[in-house]
GROMACS .gro file of N, CA and C in nm:
model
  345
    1UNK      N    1  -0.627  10.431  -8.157
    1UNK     CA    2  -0.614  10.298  -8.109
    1UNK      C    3  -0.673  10.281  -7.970
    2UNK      N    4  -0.668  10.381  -7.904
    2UNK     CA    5  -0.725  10.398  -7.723
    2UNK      C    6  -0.886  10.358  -7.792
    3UNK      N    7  -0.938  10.375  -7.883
    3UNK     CA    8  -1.130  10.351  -7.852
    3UNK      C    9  -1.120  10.237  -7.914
    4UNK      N   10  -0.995  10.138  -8.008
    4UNK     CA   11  -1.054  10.031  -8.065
    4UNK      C   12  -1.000   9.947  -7.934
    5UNK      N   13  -0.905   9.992  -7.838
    5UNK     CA   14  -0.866   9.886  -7.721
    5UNK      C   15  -0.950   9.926  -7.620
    6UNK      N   16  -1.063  10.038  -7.596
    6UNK     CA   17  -1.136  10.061  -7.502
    6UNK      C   18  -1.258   9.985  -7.527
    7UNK      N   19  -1.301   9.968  -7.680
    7UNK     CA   20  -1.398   9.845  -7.757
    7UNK      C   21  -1.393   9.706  -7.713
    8UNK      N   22  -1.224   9.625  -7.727
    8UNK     CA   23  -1.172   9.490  -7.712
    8UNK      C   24  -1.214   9.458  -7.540
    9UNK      N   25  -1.209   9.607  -7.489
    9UNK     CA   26  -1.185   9.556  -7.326
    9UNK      C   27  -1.325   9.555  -7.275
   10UNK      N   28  -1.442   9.613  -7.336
   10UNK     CA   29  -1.558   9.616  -7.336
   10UNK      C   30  -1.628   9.465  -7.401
   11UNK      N   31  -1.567   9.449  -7.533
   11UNK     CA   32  -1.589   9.306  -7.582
   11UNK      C   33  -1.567   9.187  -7.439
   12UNK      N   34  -1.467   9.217  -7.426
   12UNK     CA   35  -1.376   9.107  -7.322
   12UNK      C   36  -1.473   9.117  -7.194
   13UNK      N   37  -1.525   9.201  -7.143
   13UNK     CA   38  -1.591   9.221  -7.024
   13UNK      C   39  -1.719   9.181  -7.042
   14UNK      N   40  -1.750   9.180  -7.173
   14UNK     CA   41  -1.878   9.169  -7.183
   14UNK      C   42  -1.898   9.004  -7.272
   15UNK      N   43  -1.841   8.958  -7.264
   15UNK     CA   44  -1.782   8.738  -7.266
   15UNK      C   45  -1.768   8.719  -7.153
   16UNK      N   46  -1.695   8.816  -7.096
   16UNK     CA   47  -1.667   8.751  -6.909
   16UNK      C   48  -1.801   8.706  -6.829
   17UNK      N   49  -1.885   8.832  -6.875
   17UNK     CA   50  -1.987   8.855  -6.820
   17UNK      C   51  -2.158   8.748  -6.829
   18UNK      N   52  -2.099   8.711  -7.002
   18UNK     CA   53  -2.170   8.618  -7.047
   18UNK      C   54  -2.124   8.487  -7.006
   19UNK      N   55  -1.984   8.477  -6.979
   19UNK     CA   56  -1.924   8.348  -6.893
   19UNK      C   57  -2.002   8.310  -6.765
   20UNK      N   58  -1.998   8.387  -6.652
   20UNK     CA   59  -2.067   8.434  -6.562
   20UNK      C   60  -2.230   8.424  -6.548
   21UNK      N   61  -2.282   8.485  -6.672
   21UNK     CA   62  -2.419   8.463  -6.656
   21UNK      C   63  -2.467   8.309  -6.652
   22UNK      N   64  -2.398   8.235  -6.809
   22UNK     CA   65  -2.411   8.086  -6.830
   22UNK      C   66  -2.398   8.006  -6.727
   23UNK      N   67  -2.296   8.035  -6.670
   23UNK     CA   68  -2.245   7.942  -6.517
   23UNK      C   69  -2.356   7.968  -6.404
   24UNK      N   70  -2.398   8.059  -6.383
   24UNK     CA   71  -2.517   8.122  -6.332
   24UNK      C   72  -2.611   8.010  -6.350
   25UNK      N   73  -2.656   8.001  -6.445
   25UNK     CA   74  -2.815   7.948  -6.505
   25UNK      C   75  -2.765   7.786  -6.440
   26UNK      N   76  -2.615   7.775  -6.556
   26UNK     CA   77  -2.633   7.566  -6.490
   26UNK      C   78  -2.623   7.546  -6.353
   27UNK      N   79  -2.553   7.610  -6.273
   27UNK     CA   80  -2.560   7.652  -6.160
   27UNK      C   81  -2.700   7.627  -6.101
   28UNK      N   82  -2.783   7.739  -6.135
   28UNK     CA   83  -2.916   7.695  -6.045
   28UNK      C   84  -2.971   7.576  -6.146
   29UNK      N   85  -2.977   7.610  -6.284
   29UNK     CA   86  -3.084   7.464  -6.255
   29UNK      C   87  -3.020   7.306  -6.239
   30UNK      N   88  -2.915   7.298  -6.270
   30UNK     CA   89  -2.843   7.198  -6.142
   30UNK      C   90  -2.909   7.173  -6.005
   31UNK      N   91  -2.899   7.312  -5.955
   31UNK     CA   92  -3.010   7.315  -5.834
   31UNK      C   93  -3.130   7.264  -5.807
   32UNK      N   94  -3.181   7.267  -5.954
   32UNK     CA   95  -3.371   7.261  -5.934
   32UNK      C   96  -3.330   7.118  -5.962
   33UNK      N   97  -3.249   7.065  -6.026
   33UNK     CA   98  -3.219   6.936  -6.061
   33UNK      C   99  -3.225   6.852  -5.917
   34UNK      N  100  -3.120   6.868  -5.822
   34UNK     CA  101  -3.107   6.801  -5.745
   34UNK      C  102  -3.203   6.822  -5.653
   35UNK      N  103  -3.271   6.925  -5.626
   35UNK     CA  104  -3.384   6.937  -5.547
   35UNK      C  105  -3.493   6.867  -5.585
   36UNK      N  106  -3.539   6.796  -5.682
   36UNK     CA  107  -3.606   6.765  -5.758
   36UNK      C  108  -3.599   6.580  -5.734
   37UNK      N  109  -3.468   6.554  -5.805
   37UNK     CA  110  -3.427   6.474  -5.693
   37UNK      C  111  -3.441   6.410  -5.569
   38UNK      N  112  -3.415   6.509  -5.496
   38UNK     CA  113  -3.402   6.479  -5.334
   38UNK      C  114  -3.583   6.516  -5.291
   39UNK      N  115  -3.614   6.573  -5.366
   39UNK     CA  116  -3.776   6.567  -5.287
   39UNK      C  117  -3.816   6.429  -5.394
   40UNK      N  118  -3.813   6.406  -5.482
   40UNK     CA  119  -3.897   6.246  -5.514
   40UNK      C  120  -3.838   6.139  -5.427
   41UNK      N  121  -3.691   6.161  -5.408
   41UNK     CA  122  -3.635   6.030  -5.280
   41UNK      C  123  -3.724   6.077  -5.168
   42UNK      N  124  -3.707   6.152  -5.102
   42UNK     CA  125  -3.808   6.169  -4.990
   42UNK      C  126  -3.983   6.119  -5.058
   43UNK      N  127  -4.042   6.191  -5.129
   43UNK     CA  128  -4.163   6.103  -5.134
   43UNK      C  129  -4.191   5.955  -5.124
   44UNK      N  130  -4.022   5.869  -5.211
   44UNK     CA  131  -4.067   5.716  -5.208
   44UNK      C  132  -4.035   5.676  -5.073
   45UNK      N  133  -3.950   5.791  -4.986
   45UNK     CA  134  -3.932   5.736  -4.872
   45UNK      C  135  -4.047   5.757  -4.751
   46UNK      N  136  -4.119   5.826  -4.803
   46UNK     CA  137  -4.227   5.882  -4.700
   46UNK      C  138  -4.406   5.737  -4.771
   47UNK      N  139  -4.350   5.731  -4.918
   47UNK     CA  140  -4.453   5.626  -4.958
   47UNK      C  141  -4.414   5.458  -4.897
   48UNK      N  142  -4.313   5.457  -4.875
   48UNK     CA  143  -4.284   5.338  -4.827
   48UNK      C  144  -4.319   5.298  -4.606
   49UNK      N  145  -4.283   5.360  -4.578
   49UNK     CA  146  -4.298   5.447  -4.430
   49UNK      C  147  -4.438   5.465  -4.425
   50UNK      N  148  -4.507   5.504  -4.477
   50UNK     CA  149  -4.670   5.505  -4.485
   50UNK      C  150  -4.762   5.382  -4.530
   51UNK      N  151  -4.661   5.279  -4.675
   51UNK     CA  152  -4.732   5.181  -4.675
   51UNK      C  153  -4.688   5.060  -4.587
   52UNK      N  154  -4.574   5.061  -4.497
   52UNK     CA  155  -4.565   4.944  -4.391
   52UNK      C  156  -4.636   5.037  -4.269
   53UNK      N  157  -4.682   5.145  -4.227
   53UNK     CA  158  -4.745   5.174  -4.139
   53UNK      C  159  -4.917   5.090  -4.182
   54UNK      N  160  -4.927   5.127  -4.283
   54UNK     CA  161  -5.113   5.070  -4.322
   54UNK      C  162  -5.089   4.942  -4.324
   55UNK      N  163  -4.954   4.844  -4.385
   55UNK     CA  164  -4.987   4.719  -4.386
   55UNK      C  165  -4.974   4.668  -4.214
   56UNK      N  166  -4.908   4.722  -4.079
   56UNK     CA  167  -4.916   4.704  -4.009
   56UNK      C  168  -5.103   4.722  -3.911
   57UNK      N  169  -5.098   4.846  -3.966
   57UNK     CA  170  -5.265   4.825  -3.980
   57UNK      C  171  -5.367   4.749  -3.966
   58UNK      N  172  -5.333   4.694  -4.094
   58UNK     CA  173  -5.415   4.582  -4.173
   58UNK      C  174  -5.415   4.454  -4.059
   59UNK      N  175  -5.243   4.486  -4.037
   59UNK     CA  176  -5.252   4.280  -3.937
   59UNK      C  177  -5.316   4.321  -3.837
   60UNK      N  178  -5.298   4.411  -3.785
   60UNK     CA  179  -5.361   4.420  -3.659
   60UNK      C  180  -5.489   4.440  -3.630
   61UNK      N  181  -5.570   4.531  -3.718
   61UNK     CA  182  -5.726   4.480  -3.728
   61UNK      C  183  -5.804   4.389  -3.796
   62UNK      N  184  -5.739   4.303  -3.859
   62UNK     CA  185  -5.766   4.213  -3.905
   62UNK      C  186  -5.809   4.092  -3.828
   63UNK      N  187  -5.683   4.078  -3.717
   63UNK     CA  188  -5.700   3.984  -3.639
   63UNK      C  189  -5.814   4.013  -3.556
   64UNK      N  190  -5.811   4.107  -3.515
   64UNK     CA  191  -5.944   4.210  -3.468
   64UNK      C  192  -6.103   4.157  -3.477
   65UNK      N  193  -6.064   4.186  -3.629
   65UNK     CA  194  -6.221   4.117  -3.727
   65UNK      C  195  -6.268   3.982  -3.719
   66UNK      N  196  -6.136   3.932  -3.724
   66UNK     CA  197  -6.175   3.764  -3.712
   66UNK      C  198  -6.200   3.709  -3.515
   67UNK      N  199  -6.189   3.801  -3.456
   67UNK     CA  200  -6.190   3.747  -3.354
   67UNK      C  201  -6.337   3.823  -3.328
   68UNK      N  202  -6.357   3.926  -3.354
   68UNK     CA  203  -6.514   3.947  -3.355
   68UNK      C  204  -6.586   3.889  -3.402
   69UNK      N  205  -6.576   3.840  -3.559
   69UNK     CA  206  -6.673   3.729  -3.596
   69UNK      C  207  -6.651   3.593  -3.523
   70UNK      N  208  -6.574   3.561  -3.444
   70UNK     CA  209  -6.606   3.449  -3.414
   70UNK      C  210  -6.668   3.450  -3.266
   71UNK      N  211  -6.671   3.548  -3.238
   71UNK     CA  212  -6.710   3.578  -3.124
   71UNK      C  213  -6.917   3.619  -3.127
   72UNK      N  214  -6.923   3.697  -3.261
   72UNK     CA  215  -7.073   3.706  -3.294
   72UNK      C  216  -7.112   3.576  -3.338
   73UNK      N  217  -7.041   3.481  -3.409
   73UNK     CA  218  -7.111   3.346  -3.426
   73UNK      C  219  -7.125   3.251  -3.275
   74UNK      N  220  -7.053   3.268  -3.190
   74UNK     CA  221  -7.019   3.221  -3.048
   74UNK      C  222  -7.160   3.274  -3.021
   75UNK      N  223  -7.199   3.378  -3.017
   75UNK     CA  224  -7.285   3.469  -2.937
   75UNK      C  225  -7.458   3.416  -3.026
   76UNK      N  226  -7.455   3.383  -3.137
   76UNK     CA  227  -7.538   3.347  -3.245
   76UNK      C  228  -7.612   3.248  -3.226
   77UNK      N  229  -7.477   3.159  -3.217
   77UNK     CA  230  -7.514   3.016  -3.160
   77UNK      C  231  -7.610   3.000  -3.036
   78UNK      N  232  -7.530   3.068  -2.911
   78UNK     CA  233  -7.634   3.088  -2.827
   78UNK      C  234  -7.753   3.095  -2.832
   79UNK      N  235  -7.780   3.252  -2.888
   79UNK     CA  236  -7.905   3.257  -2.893
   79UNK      C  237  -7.995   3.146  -2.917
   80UNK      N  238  -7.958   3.073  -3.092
   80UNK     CA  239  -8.061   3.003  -3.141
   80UNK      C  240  -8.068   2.865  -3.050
   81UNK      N  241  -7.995   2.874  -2.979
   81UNK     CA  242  -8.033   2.695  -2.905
   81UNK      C  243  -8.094   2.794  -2.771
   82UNK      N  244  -8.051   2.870  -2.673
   82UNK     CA  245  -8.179   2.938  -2.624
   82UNK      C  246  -8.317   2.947  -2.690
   83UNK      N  247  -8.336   2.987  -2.788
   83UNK     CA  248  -8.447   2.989  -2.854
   83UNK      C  249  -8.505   2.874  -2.896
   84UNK      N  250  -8.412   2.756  -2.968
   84UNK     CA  251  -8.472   2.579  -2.970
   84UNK      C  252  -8.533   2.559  -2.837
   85UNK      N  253  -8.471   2.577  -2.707
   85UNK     CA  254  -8.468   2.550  -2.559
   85UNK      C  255  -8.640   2.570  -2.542
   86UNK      N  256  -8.656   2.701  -2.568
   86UNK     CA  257  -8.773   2.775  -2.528
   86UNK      C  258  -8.878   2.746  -2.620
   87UNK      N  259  -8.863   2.701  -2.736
   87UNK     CA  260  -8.965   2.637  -2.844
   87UNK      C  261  -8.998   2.525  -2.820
   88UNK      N  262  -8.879   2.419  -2.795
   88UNK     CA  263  -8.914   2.286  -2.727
   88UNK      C  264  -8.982   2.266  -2.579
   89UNK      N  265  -8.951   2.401  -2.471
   89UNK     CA  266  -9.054   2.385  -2.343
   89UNK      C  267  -9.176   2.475  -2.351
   90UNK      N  268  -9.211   2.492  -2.439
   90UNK     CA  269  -9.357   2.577  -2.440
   90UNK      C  270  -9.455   2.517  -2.571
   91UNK      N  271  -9.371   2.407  -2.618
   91UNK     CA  272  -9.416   2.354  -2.761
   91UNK      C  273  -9.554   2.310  -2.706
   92UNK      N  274  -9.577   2.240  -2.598
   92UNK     CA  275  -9.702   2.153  -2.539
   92UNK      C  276  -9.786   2.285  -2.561
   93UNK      N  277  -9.795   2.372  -2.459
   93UNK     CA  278  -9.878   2.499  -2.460
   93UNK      C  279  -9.921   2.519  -2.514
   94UNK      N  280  -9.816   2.604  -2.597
   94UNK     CA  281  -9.867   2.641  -2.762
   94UNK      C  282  -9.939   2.572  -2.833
   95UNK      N  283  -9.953   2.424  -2.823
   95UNK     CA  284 -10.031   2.325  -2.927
   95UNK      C  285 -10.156   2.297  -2.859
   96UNK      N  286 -10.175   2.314  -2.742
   96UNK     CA  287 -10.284   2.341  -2.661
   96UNK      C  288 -10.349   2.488  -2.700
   97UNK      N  289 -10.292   2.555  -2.715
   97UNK     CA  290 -10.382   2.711  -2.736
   97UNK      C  291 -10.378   2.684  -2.862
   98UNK      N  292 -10.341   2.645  -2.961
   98UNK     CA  293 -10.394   2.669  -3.106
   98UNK      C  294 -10.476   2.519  -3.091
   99UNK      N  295 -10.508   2.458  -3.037
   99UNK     CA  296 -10.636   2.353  -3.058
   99UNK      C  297 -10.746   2.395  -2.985
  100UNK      N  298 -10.726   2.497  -2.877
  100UNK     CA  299 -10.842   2.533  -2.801
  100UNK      C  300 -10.904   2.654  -2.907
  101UNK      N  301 -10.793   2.735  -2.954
  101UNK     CA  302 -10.864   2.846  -3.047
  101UNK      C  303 -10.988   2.793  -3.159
  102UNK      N  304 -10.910   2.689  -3.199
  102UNK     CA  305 -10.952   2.600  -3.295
  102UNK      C  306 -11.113   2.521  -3.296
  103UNK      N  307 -11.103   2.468  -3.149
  103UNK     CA  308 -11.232   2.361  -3.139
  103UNK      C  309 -11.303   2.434  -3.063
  104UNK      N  310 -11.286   2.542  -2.996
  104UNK     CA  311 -11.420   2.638  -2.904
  104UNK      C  312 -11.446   2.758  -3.000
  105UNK      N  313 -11.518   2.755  -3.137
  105UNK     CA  314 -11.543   2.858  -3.203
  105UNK      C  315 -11.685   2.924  -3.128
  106UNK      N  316 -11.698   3.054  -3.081
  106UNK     CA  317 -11.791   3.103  -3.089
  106UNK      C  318 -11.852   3.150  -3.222
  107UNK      N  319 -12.000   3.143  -3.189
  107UNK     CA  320 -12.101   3.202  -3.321
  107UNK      C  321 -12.156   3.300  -3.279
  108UNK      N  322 -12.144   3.397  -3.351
  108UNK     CA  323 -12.212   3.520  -3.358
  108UNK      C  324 -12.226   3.627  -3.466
  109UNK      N  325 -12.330   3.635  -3.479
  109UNK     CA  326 -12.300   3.757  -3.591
  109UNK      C  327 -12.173   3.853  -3.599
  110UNK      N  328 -12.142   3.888  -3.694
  110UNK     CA  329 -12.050   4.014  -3.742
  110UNK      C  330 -12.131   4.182  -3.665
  111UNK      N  331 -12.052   4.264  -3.617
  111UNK     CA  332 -12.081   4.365  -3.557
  111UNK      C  333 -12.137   4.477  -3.698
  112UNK      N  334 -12.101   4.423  -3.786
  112UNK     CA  335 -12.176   4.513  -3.914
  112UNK      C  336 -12.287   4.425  -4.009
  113UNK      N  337 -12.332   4.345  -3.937
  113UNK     CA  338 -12.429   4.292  -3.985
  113UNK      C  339 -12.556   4.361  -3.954
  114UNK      N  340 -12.669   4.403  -4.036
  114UNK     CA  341 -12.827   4.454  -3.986
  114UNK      C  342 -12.868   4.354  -4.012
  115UNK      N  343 -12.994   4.295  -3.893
  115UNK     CA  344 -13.074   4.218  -3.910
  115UNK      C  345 -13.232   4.269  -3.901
   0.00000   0.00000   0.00000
């Protein structure tokens, strides 16, 4: 009877043991569970935190942009009425040198002409 109760206590130790192991396993992956968990909350919390950082971004060079373009059309403008300015006081000139080009033609042969 001592080896069939030295068997039972071996049985018994060896359920304990399998008790033990099982609890083991849910144990950790419980673990991987909640870690798993807690790092996707952190990502939506790190995706959220990153997308009001870019939409803050956004306002702020934005306004940026629009104040540069209105500032290159400011600057645009200029120019072309400087440039009307200077077309309208040299217009006489100019219409003087293209009528003088015009009505004083010299004649002369072409430099690759043989005569």
């Amino acid at each position: 009877m001592s080896n069939s109760q030295g068997i039972n206590t071996l049985l018994d130790a060896e359920r304990e043991a399998a008790k033990i192991v099982q609890k083991a396993k849910q144990y950790r992956v419980q673990r991987l569970k909640d870690a798993r968990s807690e790092a996707a909350k952190e990502i939506e919390e790190l995706k959220a935190q990153k997308n009001i950082e870019y939409q803050n971004f956004v306002a702020q060079h934005s306004g940026e942009s629009d104040q540069s373009l209105s500032k290159v059309d400011q600057e645009t403008e200029a120019k072309i009425q400087e440039i009307r300015e200077a077309a309208e006081k040299n217009k006489e000139e100019a219409i003087q040198k293209i009528m003088k080009a015009i009505t004083n033609v010299e004649t002369k042969a072409h430099e690759n002409y043989r005569a």
